[in-house]
Structure formats: C-alpha cells, structure tokens
GROMACS .gro file of C-alpha atoms in nm:
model
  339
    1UNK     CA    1   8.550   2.584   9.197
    2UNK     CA    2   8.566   2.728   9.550
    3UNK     CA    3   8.929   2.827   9.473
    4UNK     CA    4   8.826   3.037   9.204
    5UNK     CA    5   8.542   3.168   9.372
    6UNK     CA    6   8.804   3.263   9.678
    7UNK     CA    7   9.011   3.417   9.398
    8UNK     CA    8   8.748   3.646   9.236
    9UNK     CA    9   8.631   3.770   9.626
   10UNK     CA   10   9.009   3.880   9.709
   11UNK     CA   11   9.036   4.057   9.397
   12UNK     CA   12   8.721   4.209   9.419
   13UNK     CA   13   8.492   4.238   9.740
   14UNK     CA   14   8.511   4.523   9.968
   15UNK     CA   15   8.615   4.322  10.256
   16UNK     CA   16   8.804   4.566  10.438
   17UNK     CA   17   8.542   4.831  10.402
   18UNK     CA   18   8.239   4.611  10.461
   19UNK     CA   19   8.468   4.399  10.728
   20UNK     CA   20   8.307   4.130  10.551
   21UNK     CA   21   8.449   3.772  10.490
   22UNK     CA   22   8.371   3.463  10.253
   23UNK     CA   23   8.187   3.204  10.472
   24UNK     CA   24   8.136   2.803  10.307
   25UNK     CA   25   7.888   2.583  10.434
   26UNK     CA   26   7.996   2.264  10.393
   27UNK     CA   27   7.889   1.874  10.473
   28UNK     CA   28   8.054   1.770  10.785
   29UNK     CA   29   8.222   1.494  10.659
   30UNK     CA   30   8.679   1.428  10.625
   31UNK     CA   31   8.636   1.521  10.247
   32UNK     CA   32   8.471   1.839  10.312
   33UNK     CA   33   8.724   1.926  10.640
   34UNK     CA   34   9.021   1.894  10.411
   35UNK     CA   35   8.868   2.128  10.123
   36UNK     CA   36   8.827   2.355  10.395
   37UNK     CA   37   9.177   2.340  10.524
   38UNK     CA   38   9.295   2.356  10.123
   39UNK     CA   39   9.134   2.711  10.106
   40UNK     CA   40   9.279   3.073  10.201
   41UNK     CA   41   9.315   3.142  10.494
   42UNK     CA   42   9.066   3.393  10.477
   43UNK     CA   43   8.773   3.201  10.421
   44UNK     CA   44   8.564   3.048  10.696
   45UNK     CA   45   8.407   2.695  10.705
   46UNK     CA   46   8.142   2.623  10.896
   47UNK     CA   47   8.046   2.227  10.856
   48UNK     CA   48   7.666   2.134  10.851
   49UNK     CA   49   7.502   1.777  10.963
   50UNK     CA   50   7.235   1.643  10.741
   51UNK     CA   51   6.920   1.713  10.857
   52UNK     CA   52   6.679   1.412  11.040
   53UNK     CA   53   6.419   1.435  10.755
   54UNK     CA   54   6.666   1.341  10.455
   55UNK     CA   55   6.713   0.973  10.691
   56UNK     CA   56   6.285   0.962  10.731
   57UNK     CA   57   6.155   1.066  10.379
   58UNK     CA   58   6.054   0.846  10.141
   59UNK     CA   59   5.833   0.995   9.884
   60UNK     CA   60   6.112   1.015   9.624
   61UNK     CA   61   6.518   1.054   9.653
   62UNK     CA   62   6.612   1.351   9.741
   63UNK     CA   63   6.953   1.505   9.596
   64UNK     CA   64   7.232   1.731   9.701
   65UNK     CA   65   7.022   2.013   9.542
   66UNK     CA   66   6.730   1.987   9.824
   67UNK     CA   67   7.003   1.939  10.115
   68UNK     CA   68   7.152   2.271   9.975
   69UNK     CA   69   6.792   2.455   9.945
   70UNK     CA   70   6.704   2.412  10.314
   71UNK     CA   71   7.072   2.505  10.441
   72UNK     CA   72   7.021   2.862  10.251
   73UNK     CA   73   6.714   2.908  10.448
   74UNK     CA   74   6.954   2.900  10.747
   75UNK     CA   75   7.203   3.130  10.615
   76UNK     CA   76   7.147   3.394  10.931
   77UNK     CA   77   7.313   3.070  11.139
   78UNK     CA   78   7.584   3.170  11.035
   79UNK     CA   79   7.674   3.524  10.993
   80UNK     CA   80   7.555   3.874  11.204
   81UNK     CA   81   7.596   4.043  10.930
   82UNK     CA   82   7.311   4.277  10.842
   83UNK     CA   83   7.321   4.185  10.473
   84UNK     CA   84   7.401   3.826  10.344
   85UNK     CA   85   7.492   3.756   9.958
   86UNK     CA   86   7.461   3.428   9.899
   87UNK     CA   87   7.628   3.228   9.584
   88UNK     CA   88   7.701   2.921   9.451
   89UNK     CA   89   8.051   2.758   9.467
   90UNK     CA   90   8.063   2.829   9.100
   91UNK     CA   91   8.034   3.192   9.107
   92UNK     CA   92   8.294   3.386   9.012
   93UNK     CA   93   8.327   3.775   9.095
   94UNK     CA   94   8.427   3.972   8.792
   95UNK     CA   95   8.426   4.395   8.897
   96UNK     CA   96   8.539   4.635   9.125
   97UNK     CA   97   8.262   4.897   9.255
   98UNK     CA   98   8.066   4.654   9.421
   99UNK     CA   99   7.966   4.867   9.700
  100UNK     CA  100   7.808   5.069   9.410
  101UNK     CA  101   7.641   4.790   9.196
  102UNK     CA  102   7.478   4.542   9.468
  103UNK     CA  103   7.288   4.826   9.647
  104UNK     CA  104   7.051   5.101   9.495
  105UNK     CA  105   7.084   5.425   9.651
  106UNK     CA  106   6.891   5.619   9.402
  107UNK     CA  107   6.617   5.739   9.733
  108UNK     CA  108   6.765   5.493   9.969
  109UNK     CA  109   7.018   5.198  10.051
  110UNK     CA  110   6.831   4.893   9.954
  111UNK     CA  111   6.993   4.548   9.820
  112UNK     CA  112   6.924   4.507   9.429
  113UNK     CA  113   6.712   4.152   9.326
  114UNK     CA  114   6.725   4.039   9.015
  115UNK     CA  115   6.418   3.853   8.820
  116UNK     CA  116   6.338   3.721   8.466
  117UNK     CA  117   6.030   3.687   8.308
  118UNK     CA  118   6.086   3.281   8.256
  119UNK     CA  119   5.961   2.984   8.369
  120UNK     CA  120   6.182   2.744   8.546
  121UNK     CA  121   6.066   2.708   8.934
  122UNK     CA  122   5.698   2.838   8.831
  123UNK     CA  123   5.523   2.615   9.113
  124UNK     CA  124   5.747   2.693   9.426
  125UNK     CA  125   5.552   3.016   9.456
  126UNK     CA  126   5.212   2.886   9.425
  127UNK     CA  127   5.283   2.579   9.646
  128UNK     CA  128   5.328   2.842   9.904
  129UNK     CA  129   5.017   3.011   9.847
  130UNK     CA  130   5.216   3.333   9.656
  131UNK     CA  131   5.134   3.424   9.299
  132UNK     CA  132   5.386   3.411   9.043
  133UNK     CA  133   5.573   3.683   8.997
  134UNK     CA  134   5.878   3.609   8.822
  135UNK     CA  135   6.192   3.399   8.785
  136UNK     CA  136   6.421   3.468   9.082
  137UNK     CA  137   6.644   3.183   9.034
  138UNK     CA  138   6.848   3.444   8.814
  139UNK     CA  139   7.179   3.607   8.979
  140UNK     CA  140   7.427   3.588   9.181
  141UNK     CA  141   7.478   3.735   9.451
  142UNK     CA  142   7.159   3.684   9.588
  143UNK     CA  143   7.123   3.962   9.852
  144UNK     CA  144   6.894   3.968  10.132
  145UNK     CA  145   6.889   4.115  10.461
  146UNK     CA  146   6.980   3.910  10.766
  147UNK     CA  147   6.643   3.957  10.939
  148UNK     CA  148   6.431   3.851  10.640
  149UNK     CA  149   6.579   3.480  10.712
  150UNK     CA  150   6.430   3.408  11.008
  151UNK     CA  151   6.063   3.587  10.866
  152UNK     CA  152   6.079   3.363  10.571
  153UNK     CA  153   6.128   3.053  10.785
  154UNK     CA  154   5.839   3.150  10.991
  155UNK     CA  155   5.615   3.256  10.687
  156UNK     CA  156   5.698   2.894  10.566
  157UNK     CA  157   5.608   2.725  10.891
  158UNK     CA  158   5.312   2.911  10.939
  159UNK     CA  159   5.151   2.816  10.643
  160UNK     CA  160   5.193   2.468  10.684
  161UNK     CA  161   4.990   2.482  10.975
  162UNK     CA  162   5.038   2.123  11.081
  163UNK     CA  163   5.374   2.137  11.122
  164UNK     CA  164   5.558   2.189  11.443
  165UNK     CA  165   5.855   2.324  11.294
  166UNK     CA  166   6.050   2.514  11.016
  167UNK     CA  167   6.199   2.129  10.880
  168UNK     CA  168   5.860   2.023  10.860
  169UNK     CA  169   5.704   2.299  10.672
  170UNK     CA  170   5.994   2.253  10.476
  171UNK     CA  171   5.915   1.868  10.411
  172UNK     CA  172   5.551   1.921  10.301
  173UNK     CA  173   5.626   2.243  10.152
  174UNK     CA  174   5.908   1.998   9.885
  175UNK     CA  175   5.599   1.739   9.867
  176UNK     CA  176   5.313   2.008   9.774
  177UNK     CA  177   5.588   2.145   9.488
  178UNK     CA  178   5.643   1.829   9.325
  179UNK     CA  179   5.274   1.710   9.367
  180UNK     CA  180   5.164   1.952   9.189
  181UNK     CA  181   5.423   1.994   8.913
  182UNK     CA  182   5.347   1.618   8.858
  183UNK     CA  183   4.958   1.719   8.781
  184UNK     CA  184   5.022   2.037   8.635
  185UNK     CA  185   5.345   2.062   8.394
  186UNK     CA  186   5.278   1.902   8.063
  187UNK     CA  187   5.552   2.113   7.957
  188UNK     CA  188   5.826   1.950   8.095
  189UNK     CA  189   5.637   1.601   8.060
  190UNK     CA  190   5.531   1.677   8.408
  191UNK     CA  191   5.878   1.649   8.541
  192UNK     CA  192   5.899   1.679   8.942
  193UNK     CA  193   5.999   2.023   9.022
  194UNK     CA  194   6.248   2.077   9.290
  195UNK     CA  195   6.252   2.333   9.548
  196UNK     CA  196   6.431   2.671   9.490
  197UNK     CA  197   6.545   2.876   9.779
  198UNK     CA  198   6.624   3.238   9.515
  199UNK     CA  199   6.225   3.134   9.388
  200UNK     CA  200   6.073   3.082   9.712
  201UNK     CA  201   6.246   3.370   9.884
  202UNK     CA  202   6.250   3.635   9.625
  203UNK     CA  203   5.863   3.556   9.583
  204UNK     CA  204   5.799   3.621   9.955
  205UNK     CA  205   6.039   3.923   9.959
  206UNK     CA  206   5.816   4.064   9.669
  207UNK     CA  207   5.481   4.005   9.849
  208UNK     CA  208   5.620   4.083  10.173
  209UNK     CA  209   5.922   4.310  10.158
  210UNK     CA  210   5.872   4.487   9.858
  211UNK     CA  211   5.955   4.824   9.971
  212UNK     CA  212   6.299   4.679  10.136
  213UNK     CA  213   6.450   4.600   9.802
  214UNK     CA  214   6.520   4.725   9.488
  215UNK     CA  215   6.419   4.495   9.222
  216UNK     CA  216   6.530   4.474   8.846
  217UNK     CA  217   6.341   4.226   8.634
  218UNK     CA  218   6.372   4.178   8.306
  219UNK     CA  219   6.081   4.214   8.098
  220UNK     CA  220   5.894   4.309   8.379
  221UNK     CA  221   5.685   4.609   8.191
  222UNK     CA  222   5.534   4.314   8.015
  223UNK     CA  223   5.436   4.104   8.276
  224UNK     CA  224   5.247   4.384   8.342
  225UNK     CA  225   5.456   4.448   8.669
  226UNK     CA  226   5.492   4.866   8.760
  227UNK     CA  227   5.750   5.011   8.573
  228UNK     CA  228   6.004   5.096   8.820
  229UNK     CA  229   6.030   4.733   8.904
  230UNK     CA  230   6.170   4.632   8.539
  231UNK     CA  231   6.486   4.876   8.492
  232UNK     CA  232   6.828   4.720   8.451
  233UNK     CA  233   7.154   4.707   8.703
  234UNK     CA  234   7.441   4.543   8.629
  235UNK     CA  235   7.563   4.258   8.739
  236UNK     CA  236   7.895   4.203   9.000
  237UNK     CA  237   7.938   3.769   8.930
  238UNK     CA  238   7.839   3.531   8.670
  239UNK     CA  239   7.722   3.187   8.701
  240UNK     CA  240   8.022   3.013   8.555
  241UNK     CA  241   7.900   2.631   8.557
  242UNK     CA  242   7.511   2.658   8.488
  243UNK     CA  243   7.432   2.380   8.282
  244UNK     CA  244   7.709   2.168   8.352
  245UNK     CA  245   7.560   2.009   8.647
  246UNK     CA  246   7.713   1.680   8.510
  247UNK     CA  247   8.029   1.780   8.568
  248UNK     CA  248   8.002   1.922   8.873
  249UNK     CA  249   7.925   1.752   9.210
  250UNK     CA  250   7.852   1.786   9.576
  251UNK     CA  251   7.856   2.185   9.736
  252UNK     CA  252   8.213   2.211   9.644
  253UNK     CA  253   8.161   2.154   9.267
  254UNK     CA  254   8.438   1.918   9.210
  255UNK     CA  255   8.458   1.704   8.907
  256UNK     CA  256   8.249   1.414   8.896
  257UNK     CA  257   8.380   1.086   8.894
  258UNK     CA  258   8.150   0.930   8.664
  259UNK     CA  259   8.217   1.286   8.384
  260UNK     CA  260   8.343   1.192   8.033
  261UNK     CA  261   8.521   1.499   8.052
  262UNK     CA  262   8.841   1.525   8.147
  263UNK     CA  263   8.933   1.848   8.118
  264UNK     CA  264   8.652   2.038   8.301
  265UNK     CA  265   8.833   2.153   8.613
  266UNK     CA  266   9.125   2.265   8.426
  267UNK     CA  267   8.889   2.415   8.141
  268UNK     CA  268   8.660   2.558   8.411
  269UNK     CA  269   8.982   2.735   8.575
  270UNK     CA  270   9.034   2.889   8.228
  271UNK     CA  271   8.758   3.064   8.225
  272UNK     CA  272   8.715   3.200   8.551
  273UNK     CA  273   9.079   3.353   8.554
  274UNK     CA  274   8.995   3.508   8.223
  275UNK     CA  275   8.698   3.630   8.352
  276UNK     CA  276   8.851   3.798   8.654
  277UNK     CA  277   9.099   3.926   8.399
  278UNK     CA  278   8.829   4.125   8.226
  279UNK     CA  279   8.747   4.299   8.545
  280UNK     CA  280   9.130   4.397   8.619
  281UNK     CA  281   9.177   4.558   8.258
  282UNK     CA  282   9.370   4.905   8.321
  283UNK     CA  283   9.237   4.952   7.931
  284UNK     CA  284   8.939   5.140   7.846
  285UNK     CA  285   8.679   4.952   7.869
  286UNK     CA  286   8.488   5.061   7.563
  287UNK     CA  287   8.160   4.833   7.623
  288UNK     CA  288   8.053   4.846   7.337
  289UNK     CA  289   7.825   4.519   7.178
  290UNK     CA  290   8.138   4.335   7.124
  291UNK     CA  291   8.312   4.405   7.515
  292UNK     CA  292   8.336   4.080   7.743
  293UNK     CA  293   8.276   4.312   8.028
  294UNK     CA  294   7.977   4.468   7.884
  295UNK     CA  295   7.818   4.100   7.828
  296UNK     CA  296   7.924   4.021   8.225
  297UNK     CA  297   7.786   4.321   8.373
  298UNK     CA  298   7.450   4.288   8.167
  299UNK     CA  299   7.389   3.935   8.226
  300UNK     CA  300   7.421   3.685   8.477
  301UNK     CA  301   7.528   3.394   8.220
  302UNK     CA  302   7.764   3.546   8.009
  303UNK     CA  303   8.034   3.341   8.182
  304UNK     CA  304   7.857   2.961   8.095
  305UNK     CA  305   7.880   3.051   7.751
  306UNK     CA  306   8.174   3.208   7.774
  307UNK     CA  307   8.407   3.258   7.430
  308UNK     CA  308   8.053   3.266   7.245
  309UNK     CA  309   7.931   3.600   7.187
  310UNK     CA  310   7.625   3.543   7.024
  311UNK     CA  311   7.515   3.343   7.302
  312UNK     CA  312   7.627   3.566   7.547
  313UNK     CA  313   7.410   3.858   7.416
  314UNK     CA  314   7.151   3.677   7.414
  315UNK     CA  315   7.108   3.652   7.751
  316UNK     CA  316   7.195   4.004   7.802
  317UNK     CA  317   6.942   4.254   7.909
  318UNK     CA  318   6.791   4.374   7.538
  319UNK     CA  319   6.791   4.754   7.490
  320UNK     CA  320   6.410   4.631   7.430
  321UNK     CA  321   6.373   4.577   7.807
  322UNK     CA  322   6.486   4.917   7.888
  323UNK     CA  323   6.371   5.209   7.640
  324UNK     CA  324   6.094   5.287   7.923
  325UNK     CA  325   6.308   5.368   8.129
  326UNK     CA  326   6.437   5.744   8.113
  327UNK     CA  327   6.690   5.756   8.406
  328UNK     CA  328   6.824   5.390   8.448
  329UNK     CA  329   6.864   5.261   8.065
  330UNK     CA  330   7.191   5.057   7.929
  331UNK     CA  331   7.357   5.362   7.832
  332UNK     CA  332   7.334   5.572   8.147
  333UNK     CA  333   7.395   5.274   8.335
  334UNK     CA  334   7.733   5.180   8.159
  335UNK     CA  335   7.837   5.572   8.153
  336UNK     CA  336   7.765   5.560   8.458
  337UNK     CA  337   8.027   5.207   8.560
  338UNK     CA  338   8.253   5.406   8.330
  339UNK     CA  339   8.324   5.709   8.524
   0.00000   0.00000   0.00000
C-alpha cells in the first residue's frame, strides 16, 4: 500500500513548490527497516518505539489501531512544517491542483476539514468533555496546523487532571471512551469504542480553533450547524482500503497472513493505478453523474467501492447538501476544478 501511496504523491503533490516531502512513521522493528529501505528514495522513515503504557495496561488488549492513534498525536515530532496532512498508508492521491483544493482562500488561507453528519466515534468527543459535533473520521488528508499538535496534547492532559503527562491523559482518556460506550451504545450491542485521533482532534479544532479552519460538513445545515460550515470542497485522495481491515495489517497495510484472499495486494494495486489514471486524463473531464473523477473529488470513498457506481454516489456529497449554498454548490465547484 505505501508504494502506491508513494506513487500517487509523486504524481501529484506539490513537493517542489511546498518543498514538502512524504514522511512514514513506522514500528522500529527489521520488518519495518526493510519496507523503509524498499521505498523511493524520496520518502523519509522515521521508526517509532512502542510506548511504556501498551507493556502496563491491562484493562482490555489494545490493537495496532490505538498504537497508531497516539503516534498521530505526535505528528509535530516529526516535521517543522507549518501544515501537516496526515493519511493512512492506504490513501491514494488522485488530482493535480492540490495547492488549490486542500486550502480555502475564499477571505483567507485556512486548511479545509471535512465532517459528516454520522455516527461512528460519537463518544471520543464527549469522553473529553466536548459536545458532539460531527463525524471527523471522514477524509484524507487530514490537515492541521503544526502548532495545534502540541495544544491538543496539552488540552488532553489538562483535562485529565491526575495525570502527569500527555501518555497518561491519553491512557484514561482510551479507558473513559470505552467505559462509557460499554454503558451507553445499545446500538452497536454496546461494542467498546476505540479512540479516534481525526474525532478527537477535529472536535477540539471546532471548539477551539474554529476560526483557523475552513470546515465542510456534510449535512451540516441540518445538524443545525451555521450555514457556512456545511458547503462542499472536493476532495484530493480517497480511502482506498476502508472496510477491508481484514486484509490489511500492521501501519504498512500489507496482506494479512491469516486473509482468504489471495489476490488483495495485486487487486488493491489495480485500483489505485486506475485511480491515479483518472487524475492524469489529458481528456475532458466531463464530470458529469457518470465521471470516476467526479465521484473521487466529491467523496472520500469512492475508491473502496471502486468499479460500483451506485455505491460510489452514494457516498458522494448529494446536490441536497448543497442547494443553500449560493457561491460554493457542486456546480460552481466542479466549473470551477474545470478551468
């Protein structure tokens, strides 16, 4: 997967301009050193220990999911950069204009966050004493500025006021989440919920750093959130292997050992080159209801349902969601990618 997502950044990030580069967090382990040395030379490894608490805690097991949480937290580690867009190793980019489509400039520069009016990390928010706004765990990249890092950790320790440190906070902050998703959600048979860096962070970023972003979520209006808060962008990557967790493992998202499937790596490599392929089209794009590109750059899943168009719209942004708003509809936004 990281070989695609390598792929997709040469062909389309604004490296040069942005003197940017594609930086991997990995386990320090051998397994993880040779990926790393496997990869373009371009992209930089830096190789993480496991933190003390995942040898101490014992409340319940805790997954490669949770080790990967808390490392995003520490994403400023690990780059100066004043803006850090974080994805998953199965993220693959799929446009050129990014400068244009991660940022809103329509009064001033200010990284674009995506939301959803869903449910999936509902109690991550509230087990941090923020109100549910919406679902954050939505797109790729997730864009944040370097300096908000560092305020989120110390939001997070702070609140925890017993604890003497970020990893702490962190620790009862994962044990408040799931203690009250096991009381509270009789709607997943009160299934444990996990932490989620995108819902924590895009939460605080609302209540804290509003002004600092611009923020597009879907079906906002009728959450009742203000208007200018639920107006489309389009998206730059897509989510490729969302909902295939079982054949994915470990940060690099290689196959799993114990998959029936034999063919996802190979399958999964179809699919991303044909979705970078969309993005290098010299034809006119067209974008109309039936375009690939149209279904990429309007939702953040069109590629894990990729080759099923039905599906694909479906979890597209609705010309429903957008007929409030005048200036920044589908139309004017595609005319717009267009010219």
């Amino acid at each position: 997967m990281l070989e695609m997502l390598a792929e997709s950044f040469r062909l389309f990030w604004p490296a040069d301009r942005w003197r940017s580069e594609l930086i991997v967090v990995m386990d320090d382990s051998d397994l993880d050193r040779a990926a790393c040395a496997a990869l373009p030379a371009e992209v930089r490894c830096h190789f993480e220990a496991v933190p003390e608490f995942f040898h101490t805690f014992q409340d319940f097991k805790l997954a490669g999911p949770i080790r990967a949480m808390w490392s995003l937290f520490y994403a400023d580690s690990y780059s100066d950069a004043d803006y850090i867009a974080l994805v998953d190793a199965d993220v693959v980019f799929h446009t050129h204009g990014i400068p244009h489509l991660l940022f809103d400039r329509t009064a001033r520069t200010r990284p674009i966050i995506f939301g959803v009016w869903g449910v999936l990390y509902v109690f991550n928010p509230l087990a941090l004493g923020l109100d549910w706004v919406a679902e954050f765990m939505d797109s790729y990249p997730f864009t944040m500025r370097r300096e908000d890092f560092a305020a989120l950790r110390a939001f997070v320790t702070k609140f925890f006021q017993s604890s003497s440190s970020f990893d702490d906070a962190f620790v009862a902050l994962m044990r408040r989440a799931a203690e009250i998703s096991w009381r509270a959600a009789w709607w997943t048979g009160y299934r444990q919920e996990t932490l989620s860096f995108h819902a924590l962070a895009g939460s605080y970023l609302w209540h804290h750093r509003r002004d600092e972003y611009f923020w597009s979520i879907k079906h906002g209006a009728l959450l009742g959130l203000p208007t200018q808060h639920s107006c489309p962008s389009l998206h730059v990557a897509s989510h490729v292997a969302e909902g295939q967790m079982h054949e994915k493992v470990g940060r690099l998202g290689t196959s799993s050992s114990t998959s029936k499937s034999t063919n996802f790596p190979h399958k999964y490599k179809a699919v991303a080159y044909d979705i970078m392929a969309e993005g290098l089209s010299t034809a006119d794009p067209g974008l109309g209801t039936t375009s690939l590109l149209r279904q990429l750059l309007l939702s953040p899943r069109a590629g894990s349902h990729w080759g099923n168009l039905a599906t694909m719209e479906a979890f597209s942004w609705p010309e429903s969601a957008a007929r409030h708003c005048l200036h920044r509809n589908l139309d004017s936004l595609l005319k717009a990618y267009q010219s």
